[in-house]
Short mmCIF file of C-alpha atoms in Angstrom, two decimals:
data_model
loop_
_atom_site.label_atom_id
_atom_site.label_comp_id
_atom_site.label_asym_id
_atom_site.label_seq_id
_atom_site.Cartn_x
_atom_site.Cartn_y
_atom_site.Cartn_z
CA MET A 757 135.67 75.91 141.09
CA SER A 758 137.47 78.49 139.21
CA PRO A 759 135.28 81.36 137.75
CA LEU A 760 134.49 80.75 134.23
CA LEU A 761 135.51 84.05 132.46
CA ARG A 762 132.25 85.05 130.88
CA THR A 763 129.27 87.15 131.70
CA SER A 764 125.60 87.58 130.56
CA ARG A 765 125.79 88.07 126.37
CA TYR A 766 123.41 88.95 123.90
CA PHE A 767 123.40 88.52 120.24
CA ALA A 768 125.11 91.07 118.14
CA PRO A 769 122.26 92.76 116.07
CA LYS A 770 123.04 91.16 112.85
CA PHE A 771 122.42 87.52 114.32
CA LYS A 772 119.08 88.42 115.91
CA ASN A 773 117.24 87.63 112.64
CA PHE A 774 117.87 83.92 113.49
CA ILE A 775 115.52 83.96 116.56
CA LYS A 776 112.82 84.77 114.35
CA GLN A 777 112.76 81.36 113.28
CA PRO A 778 113.86 79.31 116.50
CA SER A 779 115.48 76.29 114.61
CA SER A 780 117.52 78.90 112.40
CA LEU A 781 120.26 79.44 115.09
CA THR A 782 120.11 75.81 116.25
CA ASN A 783 120.87 74.32 112.86
CA LEU A 784 123.58 76.71 112.24
CA LEU A 785 125.22 75.66 115.46
CA PHE A 786 124.66 72.06 114.68
CA LYS A 787 126.50 72.59 111.23
CA SER A 788 129.73 74.47 112.64
CA SER A 789 132.78 73.04 113.88
CA ILE A 790 131.58 72.11 117.66
CA SER A 791 130.18 68.86 118.45
CA THR A 792 126.59 69.14 119.53
CA ILE A 793 125.65 65.37 119.11
CA SER A 794 125.53 63.18 122.23
CA THR A 795 127.23 60.40 120.56
CA THR A 796 130.19 58.77 121.64
CA ASN A 797 133.60 59.49 119.57
CA PRO A 798 136.30 57.27 121.06
CA ALA A 799 138.98 58.39 118.59
CA PHE A 800 138.32 61.76 120.36
CA CYS A 801 137.13 60.90 123.91
CA GLY A 802 138.72 57.39 124.65
CA GLY A 803 135.39 55.91 124.83
CA GLU A 804 134.64 56.71 128.22
CA GLU A 805 131.07 58.23 127.60
CA PRO A 806 127.96 56.10 127.31
CA SER A 807 126.68 56.14 123.55
CA ARG A 808 123.72 58.32 122.60
CA LEU A 809 122.61 58.82 119.05
CA GLY A 810 120.73 61.67 117.62
CA PRO A 811 120.66 65.66 118.19
CA PRO A 812 120.84 67.09 121.70
CA PRO A 813 117.43 67.75 123.29
CA ILE A 814 117.90 71.76 123.12
CA ARG A 815 117.34 74.72 121.31
CA VAL A 816 118.68 78.43 121.40
CA GLY A 817 116.37 81.23 121.61
CA PHE A 818 115.71 84.57 123.77
CA THR A 819 114.85 84.63 127.46
CA GLU A 820 112.75 87.32 128.87
CA SER A 821 115.56 89.05 130.91
CA ALA A 822 119.09 87.69 129.89
CA GLY A 823 119.22 87.53 126.32
CA ARG A 824 119.59 84.53 124.37
CA GLY A 825 119.61 81.07 126.26
CA VAL A 826 119.79 77.52 125.59
CA PHE A 827 116.13 75.53 126.33
CA SER A 828 115.19 72.06 126.46
CA THR A 829 113.21 70.51 123.95
CA ARG A 830 111.94 67.44 125.81
CA ARG A 831 112.17 66.05 129.25
CA ILE A 832 115.96 65.69 130.59
CA GLY A 833 116.43 63.39 133.29
CA ALA A 834 118.53 63.89 136.26
CA GLY A 835 122.22 62.76 135.41
CA GLU A 836 121.65 62.87 131.54
CA LEU A 837 124.30 63.89 129.21
CA ILE A 838 122.74 66.65 127.29
CA HIS A 839 125.38 67.05 124.70
CA THR A 840 129.10 67.43 124.21
CA ASP A 841 130.99 70.40 122.74
CA ASN A 842 134.20 70.78 120.99
CA PRO A 843 135.96 74.11 121.03
CA VAL A 844 136.66 76.50 118.12
CA VAL A 845 139.78 77.25 119.38
CA SER A 846 142.00 76.33 122.67
CA HIS A 847 145.43 77.16 123.86
CA PRO A 848 147.33 75.49 126.73
CA PHE A 849 148.71 77.77 129.43
CA LEU A 850 152.36 78.85 128.73
CA GLY A 851 153.81 76.73 131.62
CA LYS A 852 151.65 73.85 130.22
CA ASN A 853 153.01 73.50 126.50
CA ASP A 854 155.17 70.49 126.95
CA VAL A 855 152.94 68.67 129.26
CA VAL A 856 149.41 68.86 127.68
CA CYS A 857 148.43 68.09 123.92
CA TYR A 858 148.76 71.05 121.65
CA LEU A 859 145.18 70.54 120.39
CA CYS A 860 142.87 68.92 122.73
CA LEU A 861 145.01 69.61 126.13
CA ARG A 862 144.94 66.04 127.14
CA ARG A 863 147.90 65.47 129.59
CA LEU A 864 150.69 64.02 127.71
CA LYS A 865 152.77 60.51 128.51
CA PRO A 866 156.10 59.97 126.96
CA ARG A 867 154.39 57.33 124.66
CA ASN A 868 151.73 59.83 123.37
CA CYS A 869 154.30 62.32 121.85
CA PHE A 870 155.48 62.01 118.27
CA GLU A 871 159.20 61.97 117.62
CA HIS A 872 160.62 63.31 114.29
CA ASP A 873 163.80 61.45 112.59
CA HIS A 874 165.77 64.48 114.09
CA GLY A 875 164.58 63.99 117.47
CA GLU A 876 162.18 66.83 117.93
CA ILE A 877 159.10 65.85 120.13
CA GLU A 878 155.66 67.20 118.71
CA PRO A 879 153.19 67.67 121.83
CA PHE A 880 150.31 65.61 120.31
CA CYS A 881 148.41 62.92 122.39
CA SER A 882 147.20 60.89 119.01
CA GLU A 883 147.64 61.12 115.52
CA GLU A 884 144.29 62.31 115.22
CA CYS A 885 145.33 65.51 117.16
CA ARG A 886 148.12 65.99 115.04
CA GLU A 887 146.23 65.53 111.60
CA LYS A 888 143.97 68.26 112.66
CA SER A 889 146.51 70.79 113.64
CA LYS A 890 148.41 70.22 110.52
CA ALA A 891 147.18 73.14 108.82
CA PHE A 892 148.39 75.77 111.56
CA TYR A 893 150.95 73.75 113.78
CA GLU A 894 153.71 74.10 111.35
CA LEU A 895 153.28 78.06 110.94
CA GLU A 896 152.75 78.52 114.72
CA THR A 897 155.79 76.70 115.79
CA ARG A 898 158.24 78.24 112.98
CA ALA A 899 157.14 81.66 114.27
CA ASP A 900 159.51 83.11 116.99
CA TRP A 901 156.74 83.91 120.07
CA SER A 902 159.27 85.14 122.52
CA VAL A 903 158.30 88.43 122.90
CA PHE A 904 154.91 88.08 122.53
CA HIS A 905 154.79 85.31 125.20
CA LYS A 906 156.94 87.59 127.54
CA TYR A 907 154.42 90.45 126.85
CA CYS A 908 151.73 88.24 127.93
CA ARG A 909 153.42 86.79 131.00
CA THR A 910 154.75 90.11 132.19
CA HIS A 911 150.93 91.76 131.93
CA GLY A 912 149.45 88.51 132.92
CA LEU A 913 147.27 87.97 129.85
CA LYS A 914 145.98 84.93 128.43
CA TYR A 915 143.29 85.67 125.97
CA PRO A 916 146.06 86.82 123.57
CA LEU A 917 147.00 83.44 123.27
CA LEU A 918 143.77 82.53 122.10
CA VAL A 919 143.75 85.05 119.43
CA LYS A 920 147.22 83.95 118.41
CA ARG A 921 146.21 80.61 117.84
CA LEU A 922 142.95 81.51 115.96
CA ALA A 923 144.99 83.70 113.82
CA CYS A 924 147.39 81.08 112.81
CA MET A 925 144.27 78.63 112.06
CA VAL A 926 142.92 81.31 110.04
CA ILE A 927 146.11 81.61 107.88
CA GLY A 928 146.52 77.83 107.62
CA GLY A 929 142.58 77.58 106.17
CA ALA A 930 141.30 75.53 109.57
CA ALA A 931 139.07 78.50 110.48
CA SER A 932 137.32 81.50 109.11
CA ALA A 933 138.23 85.03 110.34
CA ASN A 934 134.62 85.71 111.56
CA CYS A 935 134.13 82.25 112.88
CA ILE A 936 133.38 83.61 116.45
CA ASP A 937 131.27 86.94 115.43
CA VAL A 938 127.82 85.05 116.64
CA LEU A 939 129.28 85.41 120.31
CA GLN A 940 128.87 88.85 122.09
CA PRO A 941 131.89 90.67 122.66
CA ALA A 942 132.96 92.60 125.77
CA GLN A 943 131.92 96.30 126.07
CA ILE A 944 135.01 97.59 127.08
CA LEU A 945 138.56 96.81 126.33
CA PRO A 946 141.87 97.51 127.37
CA GLU A 947 144.51 99.08 124.72
CA ILE A 948 145.52 96.35 122.36
CA GLU A 949 147.87 98.08 119.76
CA GLU A 950 151.22 96.70 121.24
CA GLU A 951 149.88 93.26 121.56
CA HIS A 952 148.60 93.44 117.98
CA ILE A 953 151.89 94.56 116.53
CA LEU A 954 153.53 91.89 118.45
CA LEU A 955 151.47 89.30 117.05
CA ARG A 956 151.72 90.71 113.40
CA SER A 957 155.23 91.09 113.54
CA ALA A 958 155.92 87.48 114.59
CA LEU A 959 153.92 86.15 111.47
CA GLU A 960 155.31 88.67 109.19
CA ALA A 961 158.77 87.27 110.16
CA VAL A 962 158.10 83.81 108.96
CA ASN A 963 157.43 84.72 105.20
CA THR A 964 153.69 84.55 105.22
CA THR A 965 152.23 86.29 102.20
CA LYS A 966 150.71 89.96 102.39
CA GLU A 967 147.40 88.44 101.32
CA SER A 968 147.30 85.81 103.99
CA LEU A 969 147.49 88.79 106.69
CA ASN A 970 144.77 91.04 105.15
CA PHE A 971 142.52 89.98 107.77
CA LEU A 972 144.86 90.79 110.58
CA SER A 973 144.00 94.42 111.14
CA SER A 974 143.88 96.12 114.80
CA GLU A 975 140.21 95.93 114.24
CA TRP A 976 140.04 92.22 113.71
CA TYR A 977 142.26 91.75 116.74
CA ALA A 978 139.87 93.92 119.09
CA ASN A 979 137.14 92.04 118.00
CA VAL A 980 138.20 88.75 118.57
CA LEU A 981 139.68 89.48 121.70
CA ALA A 982 136.67 91.13 122.92
CA ARG A 983 134.69 88.09 122.23
CA ILE A 984 137.29 85.77 123.97
CA ARG A 985 137.32 87.76 126.97
CA ILE A 986 133.84 87.30 127.91
CA ASN A 987 133.53 83.65 126.39
CA SER A 988 136.50 81.95 127.48
CA PHE A 989 136.45 78.85 129.91
CA ARG A 990 139.23 77.81 131.93
CA ILE A 991 139.81 74.12 131.38
CA GLU A 992 140.20 72.01 134.49
CA MET A 993 140.80 68.39 133.90
CA ALA A 994 138.48 66.43 136.33
CA THR A 995 139.92 62.93 137.54
CA GLY A 996 138.46 59.61 138.49
CA LEU A 997 135.91 57.60 136.57
CA TYR A 998 133.43 58.98 134.34
CA GLU A 999 130.52 57.51 135.86
CA ASP A 1000 131.45 58.75 139.40
CA LEU A 1001 131.83 62.26 137.98
CA LEU A 1002 128.66 62.62 136.32
CA SER A 1003 126.96 61.76 139.98
CA SER A 1004 128.88 65.06 141.28
CA ALA A 1005 127.92 68.32 140.63
CA LEU A 1006 131.35 69.59 141.85
CA ALA A 1007 133.31 67.26 139.26
CA SER A 1008 135.24 70.08 138.05
CA VAL A 1009 136.33 70.86 141.67
CA VAL A 1010 138.01 67.59 141.95
CA ALA A 1011 140.65 68.52 139.43
CA GLU A 1012 144.15 68.95 138.66
CA ALA A 1013 145.18 72.36 137.77
CA GLY A 1014 143.77 74.36 134.86
CA VAL A 1015 145.65 73.25 131.99
CA GLY A 1016 144.49 76.04 129.50
CA ASN A 1017 141.58 78.23 128.01
CA ALA A 1018 139.06 77.53 125.20
CA VAL A 1019 136.26 78.99 123.26
CA TYR A 1020 132.76 77.13 122.37
CA ILE A 1021 129.84 78.34 120.49
CA LEU A 1022 126.99 76.57 122.09
CA SER A 1023 128.22 76.26 125.56
CA SER A 1024 128.70 80.22 125.47
CA PHE A 1025 125.09 80.57 124.96
CA TYR A 1026 124.01 79.24 128.61
CA ASN A 1027 123.33 82.03 131.06
CA HIS A 1028 124.32 81.80 134.68
CA ASP A 1029 122.22 80.56 137.75
CA CYS A 1030 123.44 80.23 141.50
CA ASP A 1031 121.35 77.21 141.73
CA PRO A 1032 122.23 75.49 138.03
CA ASN A 1033 120.17 72.82 136.44
CA VAL A 1034 123.25 71.84 134.20
CA HIS A 1035 126.68 71.27 134.87
CA ILE A 1036 129.77 71.58 132.59
CA LEU A 1037 132.99 69.64 132.95
CA TRP A 1038 135.87 68.35 131.26
CA ILE A 1039 137.06 64.46 131.80
CA ASP A 1040 140.77 64.35 130.20
CA ASN A 1041 140.68 66.65 127.02
CA VAL A 1042 139.01 69.93 125.88
CA ARG A 1043 136.00 68.37 125.13
CA ALA A 1044 133.30 69.61 127.10
CA ARG A 1045 130.53 67.59 128.57
CA LEU A 1046 127.18 69.28 129.95
CA LYS A 1047 125.13 67.01 132.18
CA ALA A 1048 121.75 67.90 133.98
CA LEU A 1049 121.79 67.95 137.57
CA ARG A 1050 118.22 67.58 138.16
CA GLU A 1051 115.36 66.51 136.13
CA ILE A 1052 114.38 69.28 133.63
CA GLU A 1053 110.87 69.92 132.03
CA VAL A 1054 110.40 70.71 128.50
CA GLY A 1055 110.79 74.27 127.53
CA GLU A 1056 112.82 75.12 130.49
CA GLU A 1057 115.91 76.94 130.35
CA LEU A 1058 119.27 75.10 130.84
CA ARG A 1059 121.88 77.42 133.08
CA ILE A 1060 125.35 76.55 134.39
CA CYS A 1061 126.87 78.39 137.36
CA TYR A 1062 129.83 80.76 136.37
CA ILE A 1063 131.30 80.67 139.81
CA ASP A 1064 131.66 78.29 142.83
CA VAL A 1065 128.10 77.41 143.98
CA SER A 1066 129.21 77.06 147.61
CA MET A 1067 130.04 80.82 148.11
CA ASP A 1068 127.68 82.72 149.97
CA PHE A 1069 125.27 85.43 148.97
CA SER A 1070 127.44 88.39 149.44
CA ALA A 1071 130.48 86.63 147.87
CA ARG A 1072 128.47 85.42 144.56
CA GLN A 1073 127.17 88.86 144.21
CA ASP A 1074 130.42 90.50 144.39
CA VAL A 1075 132.16 88.14 142.13
CA LEU A 1076 129.53 88.19 139.63
CA LEU A 1077 129.20 92.27 139.57
CA ASN A 1078 133.05 92.80 139.83
CA GLY A 1079 133.93 89.89 137.69
CA PHE A 1080 131.42 89.31 135.19
CA GLY A 1081 129.52 92.89 135.23
CA PHE A 1082 126.06 91.74 136.25
CA LYS A 1083 123.99 91.80 139.38
CA CYS A 1084 122.62 88.33 139.73
CA SER A 1085 118.86 87.94 140.34
CA CYS A 1086 118.24 84.11 140.14
CA ASN A 1087 115.90 82.60 142.56
CA ARG A 1088 118.37 81.53 144.85
CA CYS A 1089 119.64 85.21 145.28
CA MET A 1090 116.49 86.81 145.41
CA SER A 1091 116.09 84.53 148.54
CA GLY A 1092 119.17 85.79 150.00
CA ASP A 1093 120.50 82.23 150.08
#
């Protein structure tokens, strides 16, 4: 499993008041753009999931040692699909732009693409994805991103692509400029001045109004990038039947190459454990599925593993400390396993 590029996070001070009333933050999340209802959505998922009505059996609260976390509100059975989660923003890897859907990252087939009268092919897997992207797709495709993309390739950067997509969404009215402020930012960031200038210049060149770019300051760019850096998931599409995948804790290992990155709200609140009780996977699009690996009791914290669970103790400690910024003290690590 490729490392999920996130670390332990805490709420920014202005969001701590939500925890005084535990249901407040959970309600906020359920009203946001993410999907936190365990319900089949055939138009988005292809109808492969078992239907489950009602809100997911979870709440967001504070842990004793790791800041915020996700907790069960009822007993959850082993193998149960806890909830699904749609991203706030997603973007394919640069080498995947022509082979996956612009929005949901589903692998494209020739019959899935939409062709204009003048022969231009739009990279969408469905009319639904095309309609959801209408507000910002035209703007993004009108801009010349060659210099910006070359900069990202040269420096091995992927998170600026998510910032670029989010900026287009904000300009197009599909997202608010502060839509990911609830997520904890990274504490240390590299210099971002050049990439910010490249992004803004590309958007100014397509005759966007000055007012529409007022939000796109270097401060906004840095704040958004700081949150994306530690809350971004690498998306790897698992293969096989849905029922088979749910029976495997290593479902995302049996996967095609990664297709892109995405940022979620609720999924980003899950803390790490080297012996997790929840697994996150992607079947054929960017919609995340979170599944219980074992029986979970009422009030128990739900945790996922940010790295490959098969790694030995020393390797896990090294990867988590150097790649994620914290020393893991879960029960498995404390036992030296």
